[in-house]
Amino acid sequence: MGQSAEFGKFLKVMRARLSPDDAGAQESGGARRVPGLRREEVARLSGVSTDYYTRLEQGRNIHPSKAVLDSVARALRLDTGEQAHMMDLLEHCASSAGNPGPIQKVRPALRQLLDAVGDVPALVLGRRADVLAGNRLAHLLFTDFAALPAAERNLTRWIILDPAAGALFRDWKTVAAEAVGALRMDVGRHPNDPQTNQLVGELAVHSEHFRQWWAGHRVATRSAGTVRLHHPVVGDLELNFETLSLPDDPDQLLRVYSAKAGSPSSDALTLLNFGDMGTQAEVPAPEPARREGS
């Protein structure tokens, strides 16, 4: 399936979530057979013909002007992340199966940085939230990603499928839904990636929550925030996180978690980190997993 079809599916889902009142559209006549706005209502709000908007949803016209896309985004009340995802679905349109990208590696200087921030948990995330590296405290707080099989060293996979993650995150549904939204953004930037498709397939098979979130085409771009945890060793923590894009590889992110100085959460991190300090562990890049019969 080409990304033009994904673009159309995205528009359809965004249209279905809006009522005429939400969008400020004048009610069209007749009973509504489906939830949300009708195509003609979106077309009218966007200033285009119904036929033209229909072609967009059907993936038959993938060269709309920026002005038209901006108008459609306004009509559908897309936020900044959703509009960026819509543009990605067009910009990276592809109709054939993609090839795996280059194996992502962590620069030595970045590994040194992980050592330097050893008193707070830090992870280096790659494409599709693959865990490329993490320091000792991150592995103690979450899980030892370096000890997992190569195909399982993925933060989103761990959050959704590992029961330990469900017990760790006190707001698990929020955290997991945002992880799925970030994966959706990655798919928009890198369509038809075999490893991503395999990950999506595995999560869809094993998680009803994932299937519902994925079908909703939710996207998430939150780079900072707070997570509430209940760790089996040190109890409750409330940590802030910052996610920084690395200039040498925009598909690598440095995520650092911290606690307010002098807070119980800070004390809990210190307690968790008590003992011999190890060095950060580089996680080998995942090898492309193979399906049976492939």
PDB file of C-alpha atoms in Angstrom:
ATOM      1  CA  MET A   1       0.000   0.000   0.000  1.00  0.00           C
ATOM      2  CA  GLY A   2       1.477   3.327  -1.026  1.00  0.00           C
ATOM      3  CA  GLN A   3       1.608   6.318   1.252  1.00  0.00           C
ATOM      4  CA  SER A   4      -0.980   8.090  -0.879  1.00  0.00           C
ATOM      5  CA  ALA A   5      -3.477   5.564   0.469  1.00  0.00           C
ATOM      6  CA  GLU A   6      -2.203   6.158   4.009  1.00  0.00           C
ATOM      7  CA  PHE A   7      -2.641   9.885   3.458  1.00  0.00           C
ATOM      8  CA  GLY A   8      -6.248   9.329   2.464  1.00  0.00           C
ATOM      9  CA  LYS A   9      -6.886   7.075   5.458  1.00  0.00           C
ATOM     10  CA  PHE A  10      -5.431   9.718   7.752  1.00  0.00           C
ATOM     11  CA  LEU A  11      -7.740  12.415   6.355  1.00  0.00           C
ATOM     12  CA  LYS A  12     -10.743  10.113   6.721  1.00  0.00           C
ATOM     13  CA  VAL A  13     -10.000   9.343  10.369  1.00  0.00           C
ATOM     14  CA  MET A  14      -9.406  13.020  11.165  1.00  0.00           C
ATOM     15  CA  ARG A  15     -12.718  13.896   9.448  1.00  0.00           C
ATOM     16  CA  ALA A  16     -14.605  11.218  11.383  1.00  0.00           C
ATOM     17  CA  ARG A  17     -13.527  12.559  14.757  1.00  0.00           C
ATOM     18  CA  LEU A  18     -15.064  16.024  14.176  1.00  0.00           C
ATOM     19  CA  SER A  19     -18.711  16.963  14.582  1.00  0.00           C
ATOM     20  CA  PRO A  20     -20.155  19.903  12.620  1.00  0.00           C
ATOM     21  CA  ASP A  21     -20.272  21.901  15.848  1.00  0.00           C
ATOM     22  CA  ASP A  22     -16.599  21.149  16.566  1.00  0.00           C
ATOM     23  CA  ALA A  23     -15.580  22.306  13.103  1.00  0.00           C
ATOM     24  CA  GLY A  24     -17.947  25.263  12.886  1.00  0.00           C
ATOM     25  CA  ALA A  25     -19.636  23.767   9.844  1.00  0.00           C
ATOM     26  CA  GLN A  26     -23.208  24.452   8.925  1.00  0.00           C
ATOM     27  CA  GLU A  27     -25.222  21.235   9.080  1.00  0.00           C
ATOM     28  CA  SER A  28     -25.820  19.593   5.725  1.00  0.00           C
ATOM     29  CA  GLY A  29     -29.270  18.220   5.097  1.00  0.00           C
ATOM     30  CA  GLY A  30     -30.243  14.593   5.582  1.00  0.00           C
ATOM     31  CA  ALA A  31     -29.566  11.988   8.260  1.00  0.00           C
ATOM     32  CA  ARG A  32     -25.950  11.218   9.044  1.00  0.00           C
ATOM     33  CA  ARG A  33     -24.981   7.628   8.330  1.00  0.00           C
ATOM     34  CA  VAL A  34     -21.403   7.969   9.633  1.00  0.00           C
ATOM     35  CA  PRO A  35     -19.866   9.928  12.506  1.00  0.00           C
ATOM     36  CA  GLY A  36     -18.026  13.144  11.931  1.00  0.00           C
ATOM     37  CA  LEU A  37     -17.995  15.581   9.060  1.00  0.00           C
ATOM     38  CA  ARG A  38     -19.046  14.747   5.554  1.00  0.00           C
ATOM     39  CA  ARG A  39     -16.627  15.167   2.683  1.00  0.00           C
ATOM     40  CA  GLU A  40     -18.598  18.052   1.263  1.00  0.00           C
ATOM     41  CA  GLU A  41     -18.422  19.849   4.616  1.00  0.00           C
ATOM     42  CA  VAL A  42     -14.638  19.521   4.772  1.00  0.00           C
ATOM     43  CA  ALA A  43     -14.420  20.646   1.155  1.00  0.00           C
ATOM     44  CA  ARG A  44     -16.530  23.714   1.869  1.00  0.00           C
ATOM     45  CA  LEU A  45     -14.480  24.618   4.950  1.00  0.00           C
ATOM     46  CA  SER A  46     -11.264  24.109   2.942  1.00  0.00           C
ATOM     47  CA  GLY A  47     -12.387  26.185  -0.015  1.00  0.00           C
ATOM     48  CA  VAL A  48     -12.067  23.350  -2.542  1.00  0.00           C
ATOM     49  CA  SER A  49     -14.593  21.349  -4.526  1.00  0.00           C
ATOM     50  CA  THR A  50     -16.065  18.168  -3.104  1.00  0.00           C
ATOM     51  CA  ASP A  51     -14.627  16.241  -6.045  1.00  0.00           C
ATOM     52  CA  TYR A  52     -11.129  17.564  -5.349  1.00  0.00           C
ATOM     53  CA  TYR A  53     -11.299  16.715  -1.645  1.00  0.00           C
ATOM     54  CA  THR A  54     -12.672  13.258  -2.485  1.00  0.00           C
ATOM     55  CA  ARG A  55      -9.666  12.672  -4.728  1.00  0.00           C
ATOM     56  CA  LEU A  56      -7.385  13.578  -1.821  1.00  0.00           C
ATOM     57  CA  GLU A  57      -9.057  11.069   0.485  1.00  0.00           C
ATOM     58  CA  GLN A  58      -8.890   8.402  -2.189  1.00  0.00           C
ATOM     59  CA  GLY A  59      -5.186   8.989  -2.704  1.00  0.00           C
ATOM     60  CA  ARG A  60      -5.750   9.928  -6.337  1.00  0.00           C
ATOM     61  CA  ASN A  61      -4.158  13.365  -6.143  1.00  0.00           C
ATOM     62  CA  ILE A  62      -0.951  13.570  -4.149  1.00  0.00           C
ATOM     63  CA  HIS A  63       0.257  16.938  -5.435  1.00  0.00           C
ATOM     64  CA  PRO A  64      -1.955  19.508  -3.689  1.00  0.00           C
ATOM     65  CA  SER A  65      -0.540  22.963  -3.092  1.00  0.00           C
ATOM     66  CA  LYS A  66       0.636  24.065   0.324  1.00  0.00           C
ATOM     67  CA  ALA A  67      -2.252  26.528   0.473  1.00  0.00           C
ATOM     68  CA  VAL A  68      -4.749  23.699  -0.035  1.00  0.00           C
ATOM     69  CA  LEU A  69      -3.051  21.534   2.586  1.00  0.00           C
ATOM     70  CA  ASP A  70      -3.053  24.404   5.074  1.00  0.00           C
ATOM     71  CA  SER A  71      -6.766  24.938   4.422  1.00  0.00           C
ATOM     72  CA  VAL A  72      -7.526  21.226   4.893  1.00  0.00           C
ATOM     73  CA  ALA A  73      -5.494  21.185   8.115  1.00  0.00           C
ATOM     74  CA  ARG A  74      -7.483  24.138   9.450  1.00  0.00           C
ATOM     75  CA  ALA A  75     -10.777  22.548   8.452  1.00  0.00           C
ATOM     76  CA  LEU A  76      -9.872  19.312  10.215  1.00  0.00           C
ATOM     77  CA  ARG A  77      -8.540  21.176  13.275  1.00  0.00           C
ATOM     78  CA  LEU A  78      -5.155  19.437  13.040  1.00  0.00           C
ATOM     79  CA  ASP A  79      -2.591  20.335  15.665  1.00  0.00           C
ATOM     80  CA  THR A  80       1.052  21.010  14.787  1.00  0.00           C
ATOM     81  CA  GLY A  81       2.108  17.369  15.060  1.00  0.00           C
ATOM     82  CA  GLU A  82      -0.841  16.100  13.035  1.00  0.00           C
ATOM     83  CA  GLN A  83      -0.204  18.641  10.286  1.00  0.00           C
ATOM     84  CA  ALA A  84       3.479  17.674  10.173  1.00  0.00           C
ATOM     85  CA  HIS A  85       2.465  14.019   9.891  1.00  0.00           C
ATOM     86  CA  MET A  86       0.080  14.837   7.053  1.00  0.00           C
ATOM     87  CA  MET A  87       2.917  16.554   5.191  1.00  0.00           C
ATOM     88  CA  ASP A  88       5.226  13.580   5.839  1.00  0.00           C
ATOM     89  CA  LEU A  89       2.686  11.210   4.305  1.00  0.00           C
ATOM     90  CA  LEU A  90       2.887  13.233   1.095  1.00  0.00           C
ATOM     91  CA  GLU A  91       6.562  14.125   1.058  1.00  0.00           C
ATOM     92  CA  HIS A  92       7.708  10.552   1.621  1.00  0.00           C
ATOM     93  CA  CYS A  93       5.121   8.955  -0.625  1.00  0.00           C
ATOM     94  CA  ALA A  94       6.230   5.533  -1.831  1.00  0.00           C
ATOM     95  CA  SER A  95       4.403   2.741  -3.595  1.00  0.00           C
ATOM     96  CA  SER A  96       6.927  -0.069  -3.319  1.00  0.00           C
ATOM     97  CA  ALA A  97       8.417  -1.906  -0.392  1.00  0.00           C
ATOM     98  CA  GLY A  98      11.291  -0.055   1.192  1.00  0.00           C
ATOM     99  CA  ASN A  99      14.717  -1.326   2.093  1.00  0.00           C
ATOM    100  CA  PRO A 100      16.147  -1.352   5.607  1.00  0.00           C
ATOM    101  CA  GLY A 101      18.031   1.846   6.339  1.00  0.00           C
ATOM    102  CA  PRO A 102      21.634   1.931   7.516  1.00  0.00           C
ATOM    103  CA  ILE A 103      22.383   0.451  10.929  1.00  0.00           C
ATOM    104  CA  GLN A 104      22.370   3.276  13.445  1.00  0.00           C
ATOM    105  CA  LYS A 105      25.465   3.597  15.619  1.00  0.00           C
ATOM    106  CA  VAL A 106      26.128   5.667  18.717  1.00  0.00           C
ATOM    107  CA  ARG A 107      29.077   8.042  18.453  1.00  0.00           C
ATOM    108  CA  PRO A 108      31.865   7.599  21.043  1.00  0.00           C
ATOM    109  CA  ALA A 109      31.344  11.173  22.278  1.00  0.00           C
ATOM    110  CA  LEU A 110      27.684  10.406  22.914  1.00  0.00           C
ATOM    111  CA  ARG A 111      28.636   7.330  24.921  1.00  0.00           C
ATOM    112  CA  GLN A 112      30.919   9.563  26.972  1.00  0.00           C
ATOM    113  CA  LEU A 113      28.003  11.889  27.579  1.00  0.00           C
ATOM    114  CA  LEU A 114      25.951   8.991  28.917  1.00  0.00           C
ATOM    115  CA  ASP A 115      28.793   8.283  31.351  1.00  0.00           C
ATOM    116  CA  ALA A 116      28.845  11.928  32.409  1.00  0.00           C
ATOM    117  CA  VAL A 117      25.147  11.944  33.302  1.00  0.00           C
ATOM    118  CA  GLY A 118      25.369   8.676  35.177  1.00  0.00           C
ATOM    119  CA  ASP A 119      23.414  10.011  38.166  1.00  0.00           C
ATOM    120  CA  VAL A 120      20.253  10.351  36.037  1.00  0.00           C
ATOM    121  CA  PRO A 121      18.711   7.783  33.658  1.00  0.00           C
ATOM    122  CA  ALA A 122      19.497   8.435  30.001  1.00  0.00           C
ATOM    123  CA  LEU A 123      18.733   6.554  26.783  1.00  0.00           C
ATOM    124  CA  VAL A 124      19.704   6.986  23.146  1.00  0.00           C
ATOM    125  CA  LEU A 125      16.746   6.105  20.933  1.00  0.00           C
ATOM    126  CA  GLY A 126      16.915   5.450  17.224  1.00  0.00           C
ATOM    127  CA  ARG A 127      14.406   4.746  14.487  1.00  0.00           C
ATOM    128  CA  ARG A 128      11.048   3.389  15.697  1.00  0.00           C
ATOM    129  CA  ALA A 129      12.317   3.966  19.316  1.00  0.00           C
ATOM    130  CA  ASP A 130      14.975   1.266  19.090  1.00  0.00           C
ATOM    131  CA  VAL A 131      17.133   1.522  22.213  1.00  0.00           C
ATOM    132  CA  LEU A 132      20.653   2.091  20.894  1.00  0.00           C
ATOM    133  CA  ALA A 133      22.335   2.805  24.225  1.00  0.00           C
ATOM    134  CA  GLY A 134      21.567   3.546  27.818  1.00  0.00           C
ATOM    135  CA  ASN A 135      23.439   4.211  31.030  1.00  0.00           C
ATOM    136  CA  ARG A 136      23.402   1.969  34.070  1.00  0.00           C
ATOM    137  CA  LEU A 137      20.701   3.887  35.887  1.00  0.00           C
ATOM    138  CA  ALA A 138      18.350   3.746  32.890  1.00  0.00           C
ATOM    139  CA  HIS A 139      18.676  -0.031  32.805  1.00  0.00           C
ATOM    140  CA  LEU A 140      18.040  -0.221  36.550  1.00  0.00           C
ATOM    141  CA  LEU A 141      15.008   2.030  36.285  1.00  0.00           C
ATOM    142  CA  PHE A 142      13.409   0.417  33.231  1.00  0.00           C
ATOM    143  CA  THR A 143      14.932  -2.855  32.042  1.00  0.00           C
ATOM    144  CA  ASP A 144      18.336  -4.080  30.892  1.00  0.00           C
ATOM    145  CA  PHE A 145      17.811  -3.556  27.178  1.00  0.00           C
ATOM    146  CA  ALA A 146      21.320  -4.780  26.424  1.00  0.00           C
ATOM    147  CA  ALA A 147      20.371  -8.207  27.803  1.00  0.00           C
ATOM    148  CA  LEU A 148      17.317  -8.541  25.554  1.00  0.00           C
ATOM    149  CA  PRO A 149      17.384 -10.296  22.166  1.00  0.00           C
ATOM    150  CA  ALA A 150      18.288  -7.862  19.403  1.00  0.00           C
ATOM    151  CA  ALA A 151      14.765  -7.775  17.951  1.00  0.00           C
ATOM    152  CA  GLU A 152      13.295  -6.819  21.346  1.00  0.00           C
ATOM    153  CA  ARG A 153      15.482  -3.781  22.084  1.00  0.00           C
ATOM    154  CA  ASN A 154      12.730  -1.323  21.361  1.00  0.00           C
ATOM    155  CA  LEU A 155      11.182   1.042  23.878  1.00  0.00           C
ATOM    156  CA  THR A 156       7.690   0.994  22.370  1.00  0.00           C
ATOM    157  CA  ARG A 157       7.642  -2.793  22.191  1.00  0.00           C
ATOM    158  CA  TRP A 158       8.761  -3.046  25.821  1.00  0.00           C
ATOM    159  CA  ILE A 159       6.201  -0.527  27.056  1.00  0.00           C
ATOM    160  CA  ILE A 160       3.291  -2.258  25.330  1.00  0.00           C
ATOM    161  CA  LEU A 161       4.143  -5.953  25.626  1.00  0.00           C
ATOM    162  CA  ASP A 162       6.141  -6.359  28.845  1.00  0.00           C
ATOM    163  CA  PRO A 163       3.949  -6.721  31.959  1.00  0.00           C
ATOM    164  CA  ALA A 164       6.769  -5.175  34.000  1.00  0.00           C
ATOM    165  CA  ALA A 165       6.321  -1.926  32.061  1.00  0.00           C
ATOM    166  CA  GLY A 166       2.597  -2.010  32.742  1.00  0.00           C
ATOM    167  CA  ALA A 167       3.343  -2.234  36.452  1.00  0.00           C
ATOM    168  CA  LEU A 168       6.101   0.399  36.334  1.00  0.00           C
ATOM    169  CA  PHE A 169       4.210   3.254  34.634  1.00  0.00           C
ATOM    170  CA  ARG A 170       1.425   4.500  36.878  1.00  0.00           C
ATOM    171  CA  ASP A 171      -0.192   6.167  33.848  1.00  0.00           C
ATOM    172  CA  TRP A 172       0.565   3.285  31.520  1.00  0.00           C
ATOM    173  CA  LYS A 173      -2.217   3.940  29.003  1.00  0.00           C
ATOM    174  CA  THR A 174      -1.096   7.531  28.491  1.00  0.00           C
ATOM    175  CA  VAL A 175       2.561   6.558  28.115  1.00  0.00           C
ATOM    176  CA  ALA A 176       1.781   3.654  25.786  1.00  0.00           C
ATOM    177  CA  ALA A 177      -0.588   5.690  23.609  1.00  0.00           C
ATOM    178  CA  GLU A 178       2.062   8.396  23.193  1.00  0.00           C
ATOM    179  CA  ALA A 179       4.633   5.756  22.256  1.00  0.00           C
ATOM    180  CA  VAL A 180       2.278   4.473  19.559  1.00  0.00           C
ATOM    181  CA  GLY A 181       1.748   8.043  18.349  1.00  0.00           C
ATOM    182  CA  ALA A 182       5.511   8.537  18.045  1.00  0.00           C
ATOM    183  CA  LEU A 183       5.761   5.290  16.077  1.00  0.00           C
ATOM    184  CA  ARG A 184       3.059   6.582  13.739  1.00  0.00           C
ATOM    185  CA  MET A 185       5.173   9.709  13.132  1.00  0.00           C
ATOM    186  CA  ASP A 186       8.168   7.493  12.302  1.00  0.00           C
ATOM    187  CA  VAL A 187       6.098   5.569   9.763  1.00  0.00           C
ATOM    188  CA  GLY A 188       5.174   8.846   8.074  1.00  0.00           C
ATOM    189  CA  ARG A 189       8.828   9.852   7.732  1.00  0.00           C
ATOM    190  CA  HIS A 190      10.034   6.395   6.680  1.00  0.00           C
ATOM    191  CA  PRO A 191       7.247   4.611   4.792  1.00  0.00           C
ATOM    192  CA  ASN A 192       7.329   0.902   4.054  1.00  0.00           C
ATOM    193  CA  ASP A 193      10.319   0.189   6.287  1.00  0.00           C
ATOM    194  CA  PRO A 194      10.452  -3.631   6.729  1.00  0.00           C
ATOM    195  CA  GLN A 195      11.564  -3.545  10.373  1.00  0.00           C
ATOM    196  CA  THR A 196       8.885  -1.019  11.274  1.00  0.00           C
ATOM    197  CA  ASN A 197       6.229  -3.037   9.464  1.00  0.00           C
ATOM    198  CA  GLN A 198       7.288  -6.130  11.379  1.00  0.00           C
ATOM    199  CA  LEU A 199       7.153  -4.257  14.683  1.00  0.00           C
ATOM    200  CA  VAL A 200       3.690  -2.870  13.917  1.00  0.00           C
ATOM    201  CA  GLY A 201       2.502  -6.336  12.942  1.00  0.00           C
ATOM    202  CA  GLU A 202       3.813  -7.912  16.139  1.00  0.00           C
ATOM    203  CA  LEU A 203       2.231  -5.251  18.345  1.00  0.00           C
ATOM    204  CA  ALA A 204      -1.084  -5.521  16.500  1.00  0.00           C
ATOM    205  CA  VAL A 205      -1.166  -9.295  16.994  1.00  0.00           C
ATOM    206  CA  HIS A 206      -0.448  -9.146  20.721  1.00  0.00           C
ATOM    207  CA  SER A 207      -2.114  -5.946  21.936  1.00  0.00           C
ATOM    208  CA  GLU A 208      -5.756  -4.891  21.612  1.00  0.00           C
ATOM    209  CA  HIS A 209      -4.815  -1.454  22.954  1.00  0.00           C
ATOM    210  CA  PHE A 210      -2.261  -1.066  20.186  1.00  0.00           C
ATOM    211  CA  ARG A 211      -4.792  -2.045  17.519  1.00  0.00           C
ATOM    212  CA  GLN A 212      -7.237   0.586  18.747  1.00  0.00           C
ATOM    213  CA  TRP A 213      -4.623   3.344  18.998  1.00  0.00           C
ATOM    214  CA  TRP A 214      -3.105   2.493  15.617  1.00  0.00           C
ATOM    215  CA  ALA A 215      -6.492   2.519  13.917  1.00  0.00           C
ATOM    216  CA  GLY A 216      -7.073   6.003  15.351  1.00  0.00           C
ATOM    217  CA  HIS A 217      -4.019   7.385  13.483  1.00  0.00           C
ATOM    218  CA  ARG A 218      -2.984   9.296  16.596  1.00  0.00           C
ATOM    219  CA  VAL A 219       0.370  11.063  16.384  1.00  0.00           C
ATOM    220  CA  ALA A 220       2.488  12.270  19.271  1.00  0.00           C
ATOM    221  CA  THR A 221       5.387  14.705  19.311  1.00  0.00           C
ATOM    222  CA  ARG A 222       5.813  15.450  23.020  1.00  0.00           C
ATOM    223  CA  SER A 223       9.533  15.922  23.623  1.00  0.00           C
ATOM    224  CA  ALA A 224       9.304  16.815  27.310  1.00  0.00           C
ATOM    225  CA  GLY A 225       7.029  16.049  30.200  1.00  0.00           C
ATOM    226  CA  THR A 226       6.598  14.080  33.403  1.00  0.00           C
ATOM    227  CA  VAL A 227       6.222  10.363  34.067  1.00  0.00           C
ATOM    228  CA  ARG A 228       4.970   8.748  37.252  1.00  0.00           C
ATOM    229  CA  LEU A 229       6.506   5.409  38.125  1.00  0.00           C
ATOM    230  CA  HIS A 230       6.167   2.717  40.764  1.00  0.00           C
ATOM    231  CA  HIS A 231       9.496   0.916  40.870  1.00  0.00           C
ATOM    232  CA  PRO A 232       9.595  -2.508  42.549  1.00  0.00           C
ATOM    233  CA  VAL A 233      12.769  -1.598  44.476  1.00  0.00           C
ATOM    234  CA  VAL A 234      12.487   2.099  45.391  1.00  0.00           C
ATOM    235  CA  GLY A 235       8.748   2.730  45.159  1.00  0.00           C
ATOM    236  CA  ASP A 236       7.048   5.797  43.675  1.00  0.00           C
ATOM    237  CA  LEU A 237       8.917   8.339  41.558  1.00  0.00           C
ATOM    238  CA  GLU A 238       7.893  11.375  39.554  1.00  0.00           C
ATOM    239  CA  LEU A 239      10.472  12.226  36.901  1.00  0.00           C
ATOM    240  CA  ASN A 240      10.765  14.930  34.275  1.00  0.00           C
ATOM    241  CA  PHE A 241      12.082  13.957  30.877  1.00  0.00           C
ATOM    242  CA  GLU A 242      13.655  15.910  28.023  1.00  0.00           C
ATOM    243  CA  THR A 243      14.131  14.445  24.553  1.00  0.00           C
ATOM    244  CA  LEU A 244      16.797  16.077  22.406  1.00  0.00           C
ATOM    245  CA  SER A 245      17.306  15.526  18.688  1.00  0.00           C
ATOM    246  CA  LEU A 246      20.939  14.898  17.803  1.00  0.00           C
ATOM    247  CA  PRO A 247      22.246  17.100  14.974  1.00  0.00           C
ATOM    248  CA  ASP A 248      24.414  14.447  13.298  1.00  0.00           C
ATOM    249  CA  ASP A 249      21.472  12.047  12.997  1.00  0.00           C
ATOM    250  CA  PRO A 250      17.952  13.494  13.290  1.00  0.00           C
ATOM    251  CA  ASP A 251      16.658   9.946  13.755  1.00  0.00           C
ATOM    252  CA  GLN A 252      18.625   9.602  17.001  1.00  0.00           C
ATOM    253  CA  LEU A 253      17.254  11.079  20.208  1.00  0.00           C
ATOM    254  CA  LEU A 254      18.801  11.553  23.630  1.00  0.00           C
ATOM    255  CA  ARG A 255      16.196  11.162  26.381  1.00  0.00           C
ATOM    256  CA  VAL A 256      17.187  12.148  29.907  1.00  0.00           C
ATOM    257  CA  TYR A 257      15.063  11.686  33.030  1.00  0.00           C
ATOM    258  CA  SER A 258      15.585  13.786  36.151  1.00  0.00           C
ATOM    259  CA  ALA A 259      13.991  14.499  39.517  1.00  0.00           C
ATOM    260  CA  LYS A 260      13.567  17.765  41.369  1.00  0.00           C
ATOM    261  CA  ALA A 261      16.535  18.338  43.670  1.00  0.00           C
ATOM    262  CA  GLY A 262      15.824  17.327  47.249  1.00  0.00           C
ATOM    263  CA  SER A 263      12.583  15.550  46.354  1.00  0.00           C
ATOM    264  CA  PRO A 264      11.652  11.991  47.396  1.00  0.00           C
ATOM    265  CA  SER A 265      12.040  11.020  43.735  1.00  0.00           C
ATOM    266  CA  SER A 266      15.619  12.331  43.745  1.00  0.00           C
ATOM    267  CA  ASP A 267      16.325  10.302  46.868  1.00  0.00           C
ATOM    268  CA  ALA A 268      14.807   7.237  45.197  1.00  0.00           C
ATOM    269  CA  LEU A 269      17.097   7.629  42.168  1.00  0.00           C
ATOM    270  CA  THR A 270      20.096   7.924  44.482  1.00  0.00           C
ATOM    271  CA  LEU A 271      19.020   4.789  46.312  1.00  0.00           C
ATOM    272  CA  LEU A 272      18.540   2.919  43.039  1.00  0.00           C
ATOM    273  CA  ASN A 273      21.971   3.988  41.864  1.00  0.00           C
ATOM    274  CA  PHE A 274      23.668   3.105  45.174  1.00  0.00           C
ATOM    275  CA  GLY A 275      26.633   0.744  44.907  1.00  0.00           C
ATOM    276  CA  ASP A 276      29.384   0.254  42.401  1.00  0.00           C
ATOM    277  CA  MET A 277      28.896   2.565  39.444  1.00  0.00           C
ATOM    278  CA  GLY A 278      29.077   0.774  36.125  1.00  0.00           C
ATOM    279  CA  THR A 279      29.606   2.344  32.764  1.00  0.00           C
ATOM    280  CA  GLN A 280      26.905   2.858  30.238  1.00  0.00           C
ATOM    281  CA  ALA A 281      26.074  -0.064  28.047  1.00  0.00           C
ATOM    282  CA  GLU A 282      25.897   0.335  24.309  1.00  0.00           C
ATOM    283  CA  VAL A 283      23.079  -1.688  22.907  1.00  0.00           C
ATOM    284  CA  PRO A 284      23.978  -3.369  19.632  1.00  0.00           C
ATOM    285  CA  ALA A 285      21.822  -2.200  16.758  1.00  0.00           C
ATOM    286  CA  PRO A 286      18.900  -4.591  16.162  1.00  0.00           C
ATOM    287  CA  GLU A 287      19.345  -6.949  13.272  1.00  0.00           C
ATOM    288  CA  PRO A 288      16.406  -7.219  10.879  1.00  0.00           C
ATOM    289  CA  ALA A 289      14.159  -9.934  12.276  1.00  0.00           C
ATOM    290  CA  ARG A 290      12.846 -12.592   9.946  1.00  0.00           C
ATOM    291  CA  ARG A 291       9.335 -13.943   9.769  1.00  0.00           C
ATOM    292  CA  GLU A 292       8.693 -17.610   9.208  1.00  0.00           C
ATOM    293  CA  GLY A 293       8.401 -18.400   5.559  1.00  0.00           C
ATOM    294  CA  SER A 294      10.085 -15.144   4.467  1.00  0.00           C
TER     295      SER A 294
END
